[in-house]
mmCIF file of C-alpha atoms in Angstrom:
data_model
loop_
_atom_site.group_PDB
_atom_site.id
_atom_site.type_symbol
_atom_site.label_atom_id
_atom_site.label_comp_id
_atom_site.label_asym_id
_atom_site.label_seq_id
_atom_site.Cartn_x
_atom_site.Cartn_y
_atom_site.Cartn_z
ATOM 1 C CA MET A 561 -13.218 -25.276 -0.113
ATOM 2 C CA PRO A 562 -16.199 -23.266 -0.162
ATOM 3 C CA LYS A 563 -15.624 -19.635 0.043
ATOM 4 C CA ARG A 564 -16.156 -17.872 3.401
ATOM 5 C CA ASP A 565 -18.020 -15.075 4.056
ATOM 6 C CA TYR A 566 -16.590 -12.017 2.725
ATOM 7 C CA TYR A 567 -16.377 -9.914 6.605
ATOM 8 C CA GLU A 568 -15.911 -12.713 8.010
ATOM 9 C CA VAL A 569 -12.672 -13.178 5.758
ATOM 10 C CA LEU A 570 -11.499 -8.940 7.340
ATOM 11 C CA GLY A 571 -13.017 -10.271 11.546
ATOM 12 C CA ILE A 572 -15.621 -7.354 10.466
ATOM 13 C CA SER A 573 -19.260 -5.968 11.886
ATOM 14 C CA LYS A 574 -22.069 -6.201 8.611
ATOM 15 C CA ASN A 575 -21.919 -2.641 9.982
ATOM 16 C CA ALA A 576 -18.323 -1.863 9.249
ATOM 17 C CA ASP A 577 -17.625 1.584 7.127
ATOM 18 C CA GLU A 578 -15.315 1.997 4.984
ATOM 19 C CA LYS A 579 -12.503 2.824 7.999
ATOM 20 C CA GLU A 580 -12.986 -0.249 9.246
ATOM 21 C CA ILE A 581 -13.507 -2.480 6.577
ATOM 22 C CA LYS A 582 -9.917 -0.377 4.952
ATOM 23 C CA ARG A 583 -8.658 -0.740 9.118
ATOM 24 C CA ALA A 584 -9.414 -4.231 8.813
ATOM 25 C CA TYR A 585 -7.756 -5.074 4.688
ATOM 26 C CA ARG A 586 -4.338 -3.499 6.193
ATOM 27 C CA LYS A 587 -3.860 -4.865 9.290
ATOM 28 C CA LEU A 588 -4.188 -8.133 7.872
ATOM 29 C CA ALA A 589 -2.909 -7.242 4.475
ATOM 30 C CA LYS A 590 0.050 -6.999 6.732
ATOM 31 C CA LYS A 591 -0.016 -10.223 8.334
ATOM 32 C CA TYR A 592 0.157 -12.268 5.190
ATOM 33 C CA HIS A 593 1.579 -10.765 2.655
ATOM 34 C CA PRO A 594 4.122 -12.548 0.645
ATOM 35 C CA ASP A 595 7.105 -10.570 1.332
ATOM 36 C CA THR A 596 6.248 -11.348 4.753
ATOM 37 C CA ASN A 597 5.924 -14.916 4.951
ATOM 38 C CA PRO A 598 8.375 -15.859 1.740
ATOM 39 C CA GLY A 599 7.465 -19.753 0.918
ATOM 40 C CA ASP A 600 3.869 -20.268 2.684
ATOM 41 C CA LYS A 601 1.296 -21.673 0.633
ATOM 42 C CA GLN A 602 -1.409 -21.238 3.656
ATOM 43 C CA ALA A 603 -0.729 -17.352 4.279
ATOM 44 C CA GLU A 604 -0.450 -16.897 0.090
ATOM 45 C CA GLN A 605 -3.680 -17.973 -0.159
ATOM 46 C CA ARG A 606 -4.721 -15.445 2.936
ATOM 47 C CA PHE A 607 -3.852 -12.691 1.350
ATOM 48 C CA LYS A 608 -5.424 -12.953 -1.829
ATOM 49 C CA GLU A 609 -8.676 -14.377 0.132
ATOM 50 C CA VAL A 610 -8.750 -10.834 2.844
ATOM 51 C CA THR A 611 -7.007 -8.965 -1.203
ATOM 52 C CA GLU A 612 -10.768 -10.637 -2.287
ATOM 53 C CA ALA A 613 -13.321 -9.943 0.270
ATOM 54 C CA TYR A 614 -11.978 -6.171 0.280
ATOM 55 C CA ASN A 615 -12.093 -5.504 -3.011
ATOM 56 C CA ILE A 616 -15.103 -6.100 -3.124
ATOM 57 C CA LEU A 617 -16.542 -4.507 0.033
ATOM 58 C CA SER A 618 -14.044 -1.502 -0.380
ATOM 59 C CA ASN A 619 -16.651 -0.354 -3.970
ATOM 60 C CA PRO A 620 -20.105 0.733 -2.673
ATOM 61 C CA GLU A 621 -22.036 -1.113 -5.573
ATOM 62 C CA GLN A 622 -20.626 -4.415 -5.122
ATOM 63 C CA LYS A 623 -20.671 -4.492 -1.467
ATOM 64 C CA LYS A 624 -24.782 -3.159 -2.054
ATOM 65 C CA LEU A 625 -24.452 -6.243 -4.705
ATOM 66 C CA TYR A 626 -22.775 -9.042 -2.303
ATOM 67 C CA ASP A 627 -25.159 -8.083 1.018
ATOM 68 C CA GLN A 628 -28.182 -8.795 -1.729
ATOM 69 C CA PHE A 629 -27.077 -11.657 -2.871
ATOM 70 C CA GLY A 630 -24.064 -13.274 -1.677
ATOM 71 C CA PHE A 631 -21.366 -15.016 -3.419
ATOM 72 C CA ALA A 632 -25.093 -15.316 -6.528
ATOM 73 C CA ALA A 633 -24.171 -11.878 -8.011
ATOM 74 C CA PHE A 634 -21.044 -12.527 -8.913
ATOM 75 C CA ASP A 635 -20.062 -15.752 -10.077
ATOM 76 C CA ASP A 636 -22.596 -19.745 -11.097
ATOM 77 C CA SER A 637 -24.445 -19.851 -7.787
ATOM 78 C CA ALA A 638 -26.751 -17.359 -8.512
ATOM 79 C CA LYS A 639 -28.394 -20.038 -10.013
ATOM 80 C CA ASP A 640 -29.637 -21.067 -6.236
ATOM 81 C CA SER A 641 -30.569 -17.248 -4.581
ATOM 82 C CA GLU A 642 -33.576 -16.855 -2.984
ATOM 83 C CA PHE A 643 -33.941 -14.346 -7.315
ATOM 84 C CA TYR A 644 -33.851 -17.245 -9.396
ATOM 85 C CA ARG A 645 -35.780 -19.685 -7.856
ATOM 86 C CA HIS A 646 -38.755 -16.736 -7.724
ATOM 87 C CA ALA A 647 -38.253 -16.415 -11.150
ATOM 88 C CA ALA A 648 -38.479 -19.780 -12.184
ATOM 89 C CA ASN A 649 -41.904 -20.527 -10.198
ATOM 90 C CA GLY A 650 -42.755 -17.902 -12.805
ATOM 91 C CA GLY A 651 -41.406 -14.961 -12.677
ATOM 92 C CA TYR A 652 -40.205 -11.540 -11.460
ATOM 93 C CA ALA A 653 -42.130 -7.663 -11.082
ATOM 94 C CA GLY A 654 -40.999 -4.406 -9.882
ATOM 95 C CA GLY A 655 -38.786 -2.545 -8.685
ATOM 96 C CA PHE A 656 -34.884 -4.389 -8.940
ATOM 97 C CA ASP A 657 -32.619 -2.390 -7.370
ATOM 98 C CA PHE A 658 -28.560 -2.911 -8.666
ATOM 99 C CA GLY A 659 -26.932 -0.765 -6.020
ATOM 100 C CA ASN A 660 -25.011 1.130 -9.586
ATOM 101 C CA GLY A 661 -27.084 4.533 -9.880
ATOM 102 C CA GLY A 662 -29.363 2.432 -11.787
ATOM 103 C CA ARG A 663 -32.754 0.444 -11.324
ATOM 104 C CA TYR A 664 -34.044 -2.136 -13.289
ATOM 105 C CA THR A 665 -38.116 -1.515 -13.004
ATOM 106 C CA GLU A 666 -41.466 -3.709 -14.018
ATOM 107 C CA TYR A 667 -39.698 -5.493 -16.550
ATOM 108 C CA HIS A 668 -41.133 -9.686 -16.277
ATOM 109 C CA PHE A 669 -39.042 -12.861 -16.978
ATOM 110 C CA GLU A 670 -40.775 -16.068 -17.128
ATOM 111 C CA GLY A 671 -39.825 -19.386 -19.154
ATOM 112 C CA GLY A 672 -36.513 -19.515 -20.942
ATOM 113 C CA ASP A 673 -33.366 -20.354 -19.564
ATOM 114 C CA MET A 674 -32.536 -19.392 -16.366
ATOM 115 C CA ASP A 675 -28.468 -19.370 -17.077
ATOM 116 C CA ASP A 676 -29.790 -17.556 -19.871
ATOM 117 C CA LEU A 677 -32.038 -14.996 -17.846
ATOM 118 C CA PHE A 678 -29.866 -14.922 -15.175
ATOM 119 C CA GLY A 679 -26.733 -14.417 -17.864
ATOM 120 C CA ASN A 680 -29.048 -10.871 -18.814
ATOM 121 C CA ILE A 681 -29.593 -9.575 -15.617
ATOM 122 C CA PHE A 682 -26.154 -9.781 -13.817
ATOM 123 C CA GLY A 683 -23.985 -10.719 -17.284
ATOM 124 C CA ASP A 684 -25.564 -7.012 -19.345
ATOM 125 C CA MET A 685 -25.976 -5.452 -16.003
ATOM 126 C CA PHE A 686 -22.119 -4.378 -17.073
ATOM 127 C CA HIS A 687 -22.314 -4.758 -20.760
ATOM 128 C CA GLY A 688 -25.633 -2.010 -20.773
ATOM 129 C CA THR A 689 -28.467 -4.018 -22.417
ATOM 130 C CA PHE A 690 -31.079 -6.553 -21.571
ATOM 131 C CA GLN A 691 -35.117 -8.149 -22.663
ATOM 132 C CA ASN A 692 -37.952 -8.672 -21.080
ATOM 133 C CA GLY A 693 -40.376 -11.419 -21.652
ATOM 134 C CA PHE A 694 -40.912 -10.438 -24.558
ATOM 135 C CA GLY A 695 -37.290 -11.026 -26.744
ATOM 136 C CA GLN A 696 -37.361 -7.034 -26.977
ATOM 137 C CA GLU A 697 -34.499 -6.040 -26.292
ATOM 138 C CA HIS A 698 -33.811 -2.628 -23.356
ATOM 139 C CA SER A 699 -30.605 -0.803 -22.762
ATOM 140 C CA ARG A 700 -29.208 2.226 -20.458
ATOM 141 C CA LYS A 701 -26.293 3.903 -20.544
ATOM 142 C CA GLN A 702 -23.706 2.278 -18.932
ATOM 143 C CA SER A 703 -21.096 4.905 -17.687
ATOM 144 C CA ARG A 704 -16.775 3.148 -18.018
ATOM 145 C CA GLY A 705 -16.331 0.257 -16.056
ATOM 146 C CA GLY A 706 -15.531 0.835 -11.707
ATOM 147 C CA ASP A 707 -12.709 0.877 -10.867
ATOM 148 C CA ILE A 708 -10.552 -1.309 -8.270
ATOM 149 C CA HIS A 709 -8.982 -0.303 -5.490
ATOM 150 C CA SER A 710 -6.503 -2.861 -3.581
ATOM 151 C CA GLU A 711 -3.253 -1.644 -1.870
ATOM 152 C CA ILE A 712 0.816 -3.242 -2.080
ATOM 153 C CA THR A 713 3.593 -2.948 0.356
ATOM 154 C CA ILE A 714 6.822 -2.212 -0.072
ATOM 155 C CA SER A 715 10.229 -1.853 1.343
ATOM 156 C CA PHE A 716 12.411 1.300 1.722
ATOM 157 C CA ASP A 717 14.696 0.713 -0.810
ATOM 158 C CA GLU A 718 11.880 -0.632 -3.790
ATOM 159 C CA ALA A 719 10.363 3.350 -3.366
ATOM 160 C CA VAL A 720 13.585 4.923 -3.398
ATOM 161 C CA PHE A 721 15.028 3.512 -6.565
ATOM 162 C CA GLY A 722 11.175 1.720 -8.154
ATOM 163 C CA CYS A 723 10.154 -1.777 -8.809
ATOM 164 C CA ASP A 724 8.834 -4.495 -10.930
ATOM 165 C CA LYS A 725 5.948 -6.393 -8.321
ATOM 166 C CA VAL A 726 4.069 -8.972 -9.783
ATOM 167 C CA ILE A 727 0.151 -8.842 -8.459
ATOM 168 C CA HIS A 728 -2.008 -12.715 -8.442
ATOM 169 C CA PHE A 729 -5.567 -12.648 -8.677
ATOM 170 C CA GLU A 730 -7.746 -15.372 -6.596
ATOM 171 C CA ASP A 731 -9.109 -15.862 -10.625
ATOM 172 C CA SER A 732 -6.736 -18.532 -11.542
ATOM 173 C CA ARG A 733 -8.528 -16.875 -14.859
ATOM 174 C CA MET A 734 -6.799 -14.398 -14.497
ATOM 175 C CA GLN A 735 -2.993 -14.001 -15.560
ATOM 176 C CA PRO A 736 -0.641 -12.592 -13.630
ATOM 177 C CA LEU A 737 0.008 -8.674 -13.525
ATOM 178 C CA LYS A 738 3.375 -6.656 -13.554
ATOM 179 C CA VAL A 739 3.451 -3.715 -11.896
ATOM 180 C CA HIS A 740 6.367 -1.029 -11.811
ATOM 181 C CA ILE A 741 6.996 0.893 -8.951
ATOM 182 C CA PRO A 742 8.519 4.290 -10.075
ATOM 183 C CA ALA A 743 11.071 5.421 -8.266
ATOM 184 C CA GLY A 744 10.200 8.323 -5.183
ATOM 185 C CA ILE A 745 6.499 7.155 -4.543
ATOM 186 C CA ASP A 746 5.872 8.178 -1.368
ATOM 187 C CA GLU A 747 3.406 6.350 1.039
ATOM 188 C CA GLY A 748 0.570 6.351 1.049
ATOM 189 C CA GLN A 749 1.040 7.028 -3.165
ATOM 190 C CA SER A 750 -1.007 5.307 -5.546
ATOM 191 C CA VAL A 751 0.174 3.711 -8.832
ATOM 192 C CA ARG A 752 -2.806 3.651 -11.354
ATOM 193 C CA LEU A 753 -3.255 0.689 -14.609
ATOM 194 C CA ARG A 754 -5.864 2.054 -16.831
ATOM 195 C CA GLY A 755 -7.727 -0.489 -17.867
ATOM 196 C CA LYS A 756 -6.878 -2.470 -15.943
ATOM 197 C CA GLY A 757 -10.424 -2.445 -13.869
ATOM 198 C CA ARG A 758 -13.600 -3.951 -13.716
ATOM 199 C CA ALA A 759 -15.467 -3.826 -17.118
ATOM 200 C CA GLY A 760 -17.095 -2.243 -18.602
ATOM 201 C CA THR A 761 -17.630 -0.135 -21.686
ATOM 202 C CA SER A 762 -14.199 1.582 -21.352
ATOM 203 C CA PRO A 763 -12.560 -1.198 -18.669
ATOM 204 C CA GLY A 764 -11.743 1.077 -15.491
ATOM 205 C CA ASP A 765 -8.122 1.341 -13.642
ATOM 206 C CA LEU A 766 -6.698 -0.584 -11.159
ATOM 207 C CA LEU A 767 -5.330 1.800 -8.683
ATOM 208 C CA LEU A 768 -2.503 0.204 -6.297
ATOM 209 C CA LYS A 769 -2.324 2.327 -2.538
ATOM 210 C CA VAL A 770 1.629 1.524 -1.925
ATOM 211 C CA HIS A 771 2.906 1.637 1.679
ATOM 212 C CA ILE A 772 6.739 1.020 2.093
ATOM 213 C CA THR A 773 7.944 -0.467 5.537
ATOM 214 C CA GLY A 774 10.710 0.918 7.037
ATOM 215 C CA LYS A 775 14.293 1.286 7.220
ATOM 216 C CA LYS A 776 16.734 0.780 10.413
ATOM 217 C CA GLY A 777 18.935 3.967 9.974
ATOM 218 C CA TYR A 778 16.511 5.748 8.184
ATOM 219 C CA GLU A 779 13.842 8.816 8.163
ATOM 220 C CA ARG A 780 12.238 9.918 4.932
ATOM 221 C CA LYS A 781 10.186 12.838 5.163
ATOM 222 C CA GLY A 782 9.107 13.854 1.747
ATOM 223 C CA ARG A 783 12.269 13.448 -0.358
ATOM 224 C CA ASP A 784 15.100 14.905 2.176
ATOM 225 C CA VAL A 785 16.149 11.676 4.701
ATOM 226 C CA TYR A 786 17.358 11.541 8.137
ATOM 227 C CA THR A 787 20.365 8.945 8.572
ATOM 228 C CA THR A 788 22.540 9.185 12.260
ATOM 229 C CA GLU A 789 26.521 8.587 11.966
ATOM 230 C CA SER A 790 29.204 8.972 14.763
ATOM 231 C CA ILE A 791 33.049 9.444 14.549
ATOM 232 C CA PRO A 792 36.269 9.419 16.715
ATOM 233 C CA TYR A 793 35.751 12.330 19.316
ATOM 234 C CA THR A 794 39.781 13.246 17.966
ATOM 235 C CA THR A 795 38.203 14.431 13.993
ATOM 236 C CA ALA A 796 35.260 15.869 16.046
ATOM 237 C CA ALA A 797 37.955 18.854 18.177
ATOM 238 C CA LEU A 798 40.707 18.214 15.749
ATOM 239 C CA GLY A 799 38.979 18.561 12.486
ATOM 240 C CA GLY A 800 38.840 16.486 9.465
ATOM 241 C CA THR A 801 37.771 13.827 6.514
ATOM 242 C CA ALA A 802 34.862 11.751 7.785
ATOM 243 C CA GLN A 803 33.725 7.936 6.031
ATOM 244 C CA LEU A 804 28.845 9.374 5.620
ATOM 245 C CA HIS A 805 26.854 6.496 4.031
ATOM 246 C CA THR A 806 24.005 7.682 2.209
ATOM 247 C CA LEU A 807 21.261 5.558 -0.550
ATOM 248 C CA TYR A 808 23.861 5.696 -2.471
ATOM 249 C CA GLY A 809 27.147 4.776 -0.890
ATOM 250 C CA ALA A 810 28.938 6.416 1.336
ATOM 251 C CA VAL A 811 30.599 10.162 0.744
ATOM 252 C CA GLN A 812 33.828 11.646 2.241
ATOM 253 C CA CYS A 813 33.025 14.809 4.242
ATOM 254 C CA ASN A 814 35.189 17.289 5.460
ATOM 255 C CA ILE A 815 34.707 17.733 9.612
ATOM 256 C CA PRO A 816 35.131 21.251 11.121
ATOM 257 C CA ALA A 817 36.984 21.853 13.505
ATOM 258 C CA GLY A 818 35.404 21.550 17.123
ATOM 259 C CA THR A 819 32.038 19.679 15.819
ATOM 260 C CA GLN A 820 29.549 18.903 18.432
ATOM 261 C CA SER A 821 27.395 15.617 19.160
ATOM 262 C CA GLY A 822 24.356 16.580 17.499
ATOM 263 C CA THR A 823 25.663 18.531 14.322
ATOM 264 C CA LYS A 824 23.939 18.528 11.794
ATOM 265 C CA ILE A 825 25.503 17.733 8.039
ATOM 266 C CA ARG A 826 23.230 18.272 5.125
ATOM 267 C CA LEU A 827 24.319 16.857 1.664
ATOM 268 C CA ARG A 828 22.725 18.159 -0.960
ATOM 269 C CA GLU A 829 21.011 16.185 -3.682
ATOM 270 C CA LYS A 830 21.277 12.783 -1.773
ATOM 271 C CA GLY A 831 17.991 11.748 -0.820
ATOM 272 C CA VAL A 832 14.722 10.900 -2.212
ATOM 273 C CA VAL A 833 14.359 10.906 -6.628
ATOM 274 C CA SER A 834 11.433 13.260 -7.946
ATOM 275 C CA MET A 835 8.889 10.845 -8.959
ATOM 276 C CA LYS A 836 7.868 14.105 -12.141
ATOM 277 C CA ASN A 837 11.639 15.309 -12.929
ATOM 278 C CA PRO A 838 14.094 12.658 -12.494
ATOM 279 C CA SER A 839 17.540 15.323 -12.531
ATOM 280 C CA VAL A 840 16.055 16.289 -9.144
ATOM 281 C CA HIS A 841 16.961 14.914 -6.077
ATOM 282 C CA GLY A 842 16.277 15.603 -2.101
ATOM 283 C CA ASP A 843 19.291 16.318 0.614
ATOM 284 C CA ALA A 844 20.521 14.172 3.535
ATOM 285 C CA TYR A 845 20.691 15.589 6.827
ATOM 286 C CA VAL A 846 23.290 13.593 8.880
ATOM 287 C CA THR A 847 23.024 14.169 12.909
ATOM 288 C CA ILE A 848 26.564 13.803 14.288
ATOM 289 C CA GLN A 849 27.146 11.647 17.113
ATOM 290 C CA ILE A 850 30.880 11.803 18.448
ATOM 291 C CA GLN A 851 32.411 7.956 19.232
ATOM 292 C CA VAL A 852 34.208 7.512 22.930
ATOM 293 C CA PRO A 853 36.366 4.587 23.293
ATOM 294 C CA ARG A 854 35.576 2.317 25.971
ATOM 295 C CA ASN A 855 39.257 0.551 26.378
ATOM 296 C CA LEU A 856 42.159 3.193 26.365
ATOM 297 C CA THR A 857 45.338 2.563 27.052
ATOM 298 C CA SER A 858 47.549 2.979 28.680
ATOM 299 C CA GLU A 859 49.785 5.909 26.547
ATOM 300 C CA GLU A 860 46.114 7.023 25.996
ATOM 301 C CA ARG A 861 45.166 7.873 28.941
ATOM 302 C CA ARG A 862 48.001 9.800 29.633
ATOM 303 C CA LYS A 863 47.088 12.138 27.287
ATOM 304 C CA LEU A 864 44.067 12.170 27.736
ATOM 305 C CA GLU A 865 45.267 13.404 31.279
ATOM 306 C CA GLU A 866 47.231 15.736 29.775
ATOM 307 C CA LEU A 867 45.001 18.082 28.344
ATOM 308 C CA GLU A 868 42.248 17.557 31.076
ATOM 309 C CA ARG A 869 45.227 19.363 32.961
ATOM 310 C CA LEU A 870 46.130 21.758 30.753
ATOM 311 C CA GLN A 871 42.163 22.812 29.686
ATOM 312 C CA SER A 872 41.941 22.893 33.344
ATOM 313 C CA LYS A 873 44.883 25.385 33.935
ATOM 314 C CA GLY A 874 43.617 27.614 31.493
ATOM 315 C CA LYS A 875 39.539 27.759 32.764
ATOM 316 C CA SER A 876 41.662 28.449 36.399
ATOM 317 C CA THR A 877 44.333 31.825 35.237
ATOM 318 C CA THR A 878 43.208 34.763 36.002
ATOM 319 C CA ILE A 879 44.814 37.752 34.918
ATOM 320 C CA TYR A 880 44.933 40.616 36.850
ATOM 321 C CA ARG A 881 45.958 44.375 36.397
#
């Protein structure tokens, strides 16, 4: 199946800016992500297609090449491009801007094998050498290979405890890449895989920006975690112990007598681990809600009515001197 235009894949115009490109990618990546479409091969293929389009259009150098030459700038379809035909019919001379900070000027290509010609131009664009029509080799200083920016979505628990993910590439010649997500990573932070970016004198890096899905009942703010727990009204009134849930399991907590609904209890070091220091954790904050029984037995109702009379009597008592 022929490739679709990258702009069409992301559903954006050719005038889209960096923010529009990123916004379109995030929306489609979330829709077609394999974690949300288990076993759906079509969704998996769309996810790969969307990721490939984003990797090209989010990089200014690659985007400029694509806008000039389309897919011809990156694969063997270069032989069908206007530049290829021009070279085959008598050569090419003049400025040729590849959009990467360098510029090939006044080089004349004629004769020879066209595949070799494009191997020199497009291939050596990344490796630093090319030849002109007289067999003379020219060199230019080649900087470090470009970084690749991509995104990955993980669950709340995977962010808290860390996980390993396998990334699959659109190019079947590239082996899947195993990535370790460190425990404690937060929304918007990136994982850097050194040497896994674009080729060059030294390879660039692959940077994966992390997005985290929510977890019902939990809210994270930095390393601190916020939850809500319900306790019996008798425990709130008389005091006692209650079982409160944390990221690391249930704990028994002392509840002072007279605890009110909305009281916040701090559980030290029951939050998220620090990425830099595994011995450091945030805290958990538990907001208490009072459980009101829906169905009372006759005995329970009698006791509560008696309590109400006692409280009302205490409030209405007036002391005269």
